[in-house]
Amino acid sequence: MKRHHLIEEAKSDLTVAHDEVRRTEGRVMELEEDYDLRLKCLGYDRGGVADADFRDLMREKERFQEALNLDDVYVIRQRAADRFCTVASAFAVAEAIDDAALAADTLRKLLFSGADYRSKKIVIDRMLRDFAQLVRADPGEDPEAATQAVRTAWGRVEALLNDTVGAA
C-alpha cells in the first residue's frame, strides 16, 4: 500500500495522543507515590493518622488527579486510534479494488455501516467513488496537486462521515 500523507498524519496524531496518555498516567503514578509517602510520614502505616486527616488527604489527591483529566486523554487517544484505522482502511480498500464503484460500495459498507445514510446514499457513493479514483490515479507530473486532490476528497468523506455518524 502506498503511504499517503493523510495516513502519516493520522499515525502521528495517534503517537502524540498515546504519548500524552503515558505522560498523564506517569503524573498520576507520581501523585500516588507522593501521597503514599505523605501518609507514611504522617504515620498512617502505623495507625497514626486520624480518619478525618486521611479523608482530607485523599480528597486533595483525588482533586489533583481529576485535574489531570486522564479520562479525557483516553478519549482523545481512542479518537486518534479510530481515525488512524479509518484512514488506513479507506486507503487500503481504495488501492486494493480496481473498480471505483465497487470500491465505493465496499467503503460505504465499511465506513457508514452503523449510520443512517440512506438519505445521503447518492452523495456518499459519489464522494467515495471520487476518493477511490483519486487514490488509484497516477499522480502524473504534479504529485503535489494529486496529493491535494486526495486530501480534499478525503476531507469531504470525513466531514460527511462525522456528520452522519454524529447524527446517528
mmCIF file with all atom_site columns, N, CA, C and O in Angstrom, residues 49-69:
data_model
loop_
_atom_site.group_PDB
_atom_site.id
_atom_site.type_symbol
_atom_site.label_atom_id
_atom_site.label_alt_id
_atom_site.label_comp_id
_atom_site.label_asym_id
_atom_site.label_entity_id
_atom_site.label_seq_id
_atom_site.pdbx_PDB_ins_code
_atom_site.Cartn_x
_atom_site.Cartn_y
_atom_site.Cartn_z
_atom_site.occupancy
_atom_site.B_iso_or_equiv
_atom_site.pdbx_formal_charge
_atom_site.auth_seq_id
_atom_site.auth_comp_id
_atom_site.auth_asym_id
_atom_site.auth_atom_id
_atom_site.pdbx_PDB_model_num
ATOM 1  N N  . VAL A 1 49 ? -2.596  8.213  61.821 1.00 0.00 ? 49 VAL A N  1
ATOM 2  C CA . VAL A 1 49 ? -3.321  9.315  61.194 1.00 0.00 ? 49 VAL A CA 1
ATOM 3  C C  . VAL A 1 49 ? -4.812  9.159  61.493 1.00 0.00 ? 49 VAL A C  1
ATOM 4  O O  . VAL A 1 49 ? -5.376  8.080  61.341 1.00 0.00 ? 49 VAL A O  1
ATOM 5  N N  . ALA A 1 50 ? -5.418  10.248 61.900 1.00 0.00 ? 50 ALA A N  1
ATOM 6  C CA . ALA A 1 50 ? -6.858  10.232 62.169 1.00 0.00 ? 50 ALA A CA 1
ATOM 7  C C  . ALA A 1 50 ? -7.618  10.038 60.866 1.00 0.00 ? 50 ALA A C  1
ATOM 8  O O  . ALA A 1 50 ? -7.159  10.447 59.799 1.00 0.00 ? 50 ALA A O  1
ATOM 9  N N  . ASP A 1 51 ? -8.792  9.414  60.981 1.00 0.00 ? 51 ASP A N  1
ATOM 10 C CA . ASP A 1 51 ? -9.607  9.168  59.787 1.00 0.00 ? 51 ASP A CA 1
ATOM 11 C C  . ASP A 1 51 ? -9.920  10.459 59.044 1.00 0.00 ? 51 ASP A C  1
ATOM 12 O O  . ASP A 1 51 ? -9.902  10.487 57.815 1.00 0.00 ? 51 ASP A O  1
ATOM 13 N N  . ALA A 1 52 ? -10.186 11.529 59.754 1.00 0.00 ? 52 ALA A N  1
ATOM 14 C CA . ALA A 1 52 ? -10.505 12.805 59.105 1.00 0.00 ? 52 ALA A CA 1
ATOM 15 C C  . ALA A 1 52 ? -9.305  13.320 58.317 1.00 0.00 ? 52 ALA A C  1
ATOM 16 O O  . ALA A 1 52 ? -9.446  13.819 57.195 1.00 0.00 ? 52 ALA A O  1
ATOM 17 N N  . ASP A 1 53 ? -8.113  13.205 58.893 1.00 0.00 ? 53 ASP A N  1
ATOM 18 C CA . ASP A 1 53 ? -6.901  13.640 58.182 1.00 0.00 ? 53 ASP A CA 1
ATOM 19 C C  . ASP A 1 53 ? -6.681  12.792 56.935 1.00 0.00 ? 53 ASP A C  1
ATOM 20 O O  . ASP A 1 53 ? -6.299  13.304 55.883 1.00 0.00 ? 53 ASP A O  1
ATOM 21 N N  . PHE A 1 54 ? -6.910  11.506 57.075 1.00 0.00 ? 54 PHE A N  1
ATOM 22 C CA . PHE A 1 54 ? -6.752  10.594 55.941 1.00 0.00 ? 54 PHE A CA 1
ATOM 23 C C  . PHE A 1 54 ? -7.733  10.980 54.826 1.00 0.00 ? 54 PHE A C  1
ATOM 24 O O  . PHE A 1 54 ? -7.346  11.085 53.663 1.00 0.00 ? 54 PHE A O  1
ATOM 25 N N  . ARG A 1 55 ? -8.997  11.191 55.189 1.00 0.00 ? 55 ARG A N  1
ATOM 26 C CA . ARG A 1 55 ? -10.015 11.548 54.187 1.00 0.00 ? 55 ARG A CA 1
ATOM 27 C C  . ARG A 1 55 ? -9.669  12.878 53.513 1.00 0.00 ? 55 ARG A C  1
ATOM 28 O O  . ARG A 1 55 ? -9.808  13.013 52.303 1.00 0.00 ? 55 ARG A O  1
ATOM 29 N N  . ASP A 1 56 ? -9.200  13.843 54.289 1.00 0.00 ? 56 ASP A N  1
ATOM 30 C CA . ASP A 1 56 ? -8.828  15.140 53.714 1.00 0.00 ? 56 ASP A CA 1
ATOM 31 C C  . ASP A 1 56 ? -7.685  14.982 52.712 1.00 0.00 ? 56 ASP A C  1
ATOM 32 O O  . ASP A 1 56 ? -7.708  15.573 51.627 1.00 0.00 ? 56 ASP A O  1
ATOM 33 N N  . LEU A 1 57 ? -6.710  14.197 53.089 1.00 0.00 ? 57 LEU A N  1
ATOM 34 C CA . LEU A 1 57 ? -5.569  13.971 52.207 1.00 0.00 ? 57 LEU A CA 1
ATOM 35 C C  . LEU A 1 57 ? -6.004  13.239 50.928 1.00 0.00 ? 57 LEU A C  1
ATOM 36 O O  . LEU A 1 57 ? -5.571  13.585 49.824 1.00 0.00 ? 57 LEU A O  1
ATOM 37 N N  . MET A 1 58 ? -6.877  12.264 51.060 1.00 0.00 ? 58 MET A N  1
ATOM 38 C CA . MET A 1 58 ? -7.361  11.520 49.892 1.00 0.00 ? 58 MET A CA 1
ATOM 39 C C  . MET A 1 58 ? -8.194  12.423 48.986 1.00 0.00 ? 58 MET A C  1
ATOM 40 O O  . MET A 1 58 ? -8.095  12.339 47.758 1.00 0.00 ? 58 MET A O  1
ATOM 41 N N  . ARG A 1 59 ? -9.024  13.279 49.556 1.00 0.00 ? 59 ARG A N  1
ATOM 42 C CA . ARG A 1 59 ? -9.812  14.214 48.739 1.00 0.00 ? 59 ARG A CA 1
ATOM 43 C C  . ARG A 1 59 ? -8.890  15.157 47.968 1.00 0.00 ? 59 ARG A C  1
ATOM 44 O O  . ARG A 1 59 ? -9.130  15.451 46.803 1.00 0.00 ? 59 ARG A O  1
ATOM 45 N N  . GLU A 1 60 ? -7.859  15.626 48.642 1.00 0.00 ? 60 GLU A N  1
ATOM 46 C CA . GLU A 1 60 ? -6.890  16.502 47.992 1.00 0.00 ? 60 GLU A CA 1
ATOM 47 C C  . GLU A 1 60 ? -6.230  15.777 46.818 1.00 0.00 ? 60 GLU A C  1
ATOM 48 O O  . GLU A 1 60 ? -6.116  16.326 45.712 1.00 0.00 ? 60 GLU A O  1
ATOM 49 N N  . LYS A 1 61 ? -5.806  14.546 47.040 1.00 0.00 ? 61 LYS A N  1
ATOM 50 C CA . LYS A 1 61 ? -5.178  13.752 45.981 1.00 0.00 ? 61 LYS A CA 1
ATOM 51 C C  . LYS A 1 61 ? -6.151  13.546 44.823 1.00 0.00 ? 61 LYS A C  1
ATOM 52 O O  . LYS A 1 61 ? -5.788  13.692 43.650 1.00 0.00 ? 61 LYS A O  1
ATOM 53 N N  . GLU A 1 62 ? -7.383  13.224 45.132 1.00 0.00 ? 62 GLU A N  1
ATOM 54 C CA . GLU A 1 62 ? -8.393  12.996 44.089 1.00 0.00 ? 62 GLU A CA 1
ATOM 55 C C  . GLU A 1 62 ? -8.653  14.257 43.277 1.00 0.00 ? 62 GLU A C  1
ATOM 56 O O  . GLU A 1 62 ? -8.841  14.191 42.061 1.00 0.00 ? 62 GLU A O  1
ATOM 57 N N  . ARG A 1 63 ? -8.645  15.423 43.922 1.00 0.00 ? 63 ARG A N  1
ATOM 58 C CA . ARG A 1 63 ? -8.820  16.685 43.181 1.00 0.00 ? 63 ARG A CA 1
ATOM 59 C C  . ARG A 1 63 ? -7.670  16.882 42.196 1.00 0.00 ? 63 ARG A C  1
ATOM 60 O O  . ARG A 1 63 ? -7.884  17.270 41.051 1.00 0.00 ? 63 ARG A O  1
ATOM 61 N N  . PHE A 1 64 ? -6.455  16.609 42.645 1.00 0.00 ? 64 PHE A N  1
ATOM 62 C CA . PHE A 1 64 ? -5.307  16.734 41.751 1.00 0.00 ? 64 PHE A CA 1
ATOM 63 C C  . PHE A 1 64 ? -5.406  15.735 40.594 1.00 0.00 ? 64 PHE A C  1
ATOM 64 O O  . PHE A 1 64 ? -5.111  16.066 39.442 1.00 0.00 ? 64 PHE A O  1
ATOM 65 N N  . GLN A 1 65 ? -5.815  14.523 40.911 1.00 0.00 ? 65 GLN A N  1
ATOM 66 C CA . GLN A 1 65 ? -5.942  13.507 39.861 1.00 0.00 ? 65 GLN A CA 1
ATOM 67 C C  . GLN A 1 65 ? -7.023  13.900 38.857 1.00 0.00 ? 65 GLN A C  1
ATOM 68 O O  . GLN A 1 65 ? -6.834  13.743 37.647 1.00 0.00 ? 65 GLN A O  1
ATOM 69 N N  . GLU A 1 66 ? -8.150  14.390 39.334 1.00 0.00 ? 66 GLU A N  1
ATOM 70 C CA . GLU A 1 66 ? -9.216  14.816 38.424 1.00 0.00 ? 66 GLU A CA 1
ATOM 71 C C  . GLU A 1 66 ? -8.747  15.945 37.521 1.00 0.00 ? 66 GLU A C  1
ATOM 72 O O  . GLU A 1 66 ? -9.119  16.008 36.347 1.00 0.00 ? 66 GLU A O  1
ATOM 73 N N  . ALA A 1 67 ? -7.913  16.842 38.060 1.00 0.00 ? 67 ALA A N  1
ATOM 74 C CA . ALA A 1 67 ? -7.408  17.960 37.270 1.00 0.00 ? 67 ALA A CA 1
ATOM 75 C C  . ALA A 1 67 ? -6.518  17.489 36.119 1.00 0.00 ? 67 ALA A C  1
ATOM 76 O O  . ALA A 1 67 ? -6.352  18.212 35.131 1.00 0.00 ? 67 ALA A O  1
ATOM 77 N N  . LEU A 1 68 ? -5.969  16.297 36.232 1.00 0.00 ? 68 LEU A N  1
ATOM 78 C CA . LEU A 1 68 ? -5.139  15.755 35.154 1.00 0.00 ? 68 LEU A CA 1
ATOM 79 C C  . LEU A 1 68 ? -5.972  15.313 33.948 1.00 0.00 ? 68 LEU A C  1
ATOM 80 O O  . LEU A 1 68 ? -5.430  15.111 32.862 1.00 0.00 ? 68 LEU A O  1
ATOM 81 N N  . ASN A 1 69 ? -7.283  15.123 34.137 1.00 0.00 ? 69 ASN A N  1
ATOM 82 C CA . ASN A 1 69 ? -8.201  14.770 33.044 1.00 0.00 ? 69 ASN A CA 1
ATOM 83 C C  . ASN A 1 69 ? -7.786  13.512 32.294 1.00 0.00 ? 69 ASN A C  1
ATOM 84 O O  . ASN A 1 69 ? -7.821  13.465 31.068 1.00 0.00 ? 69 ASN A O  1
#
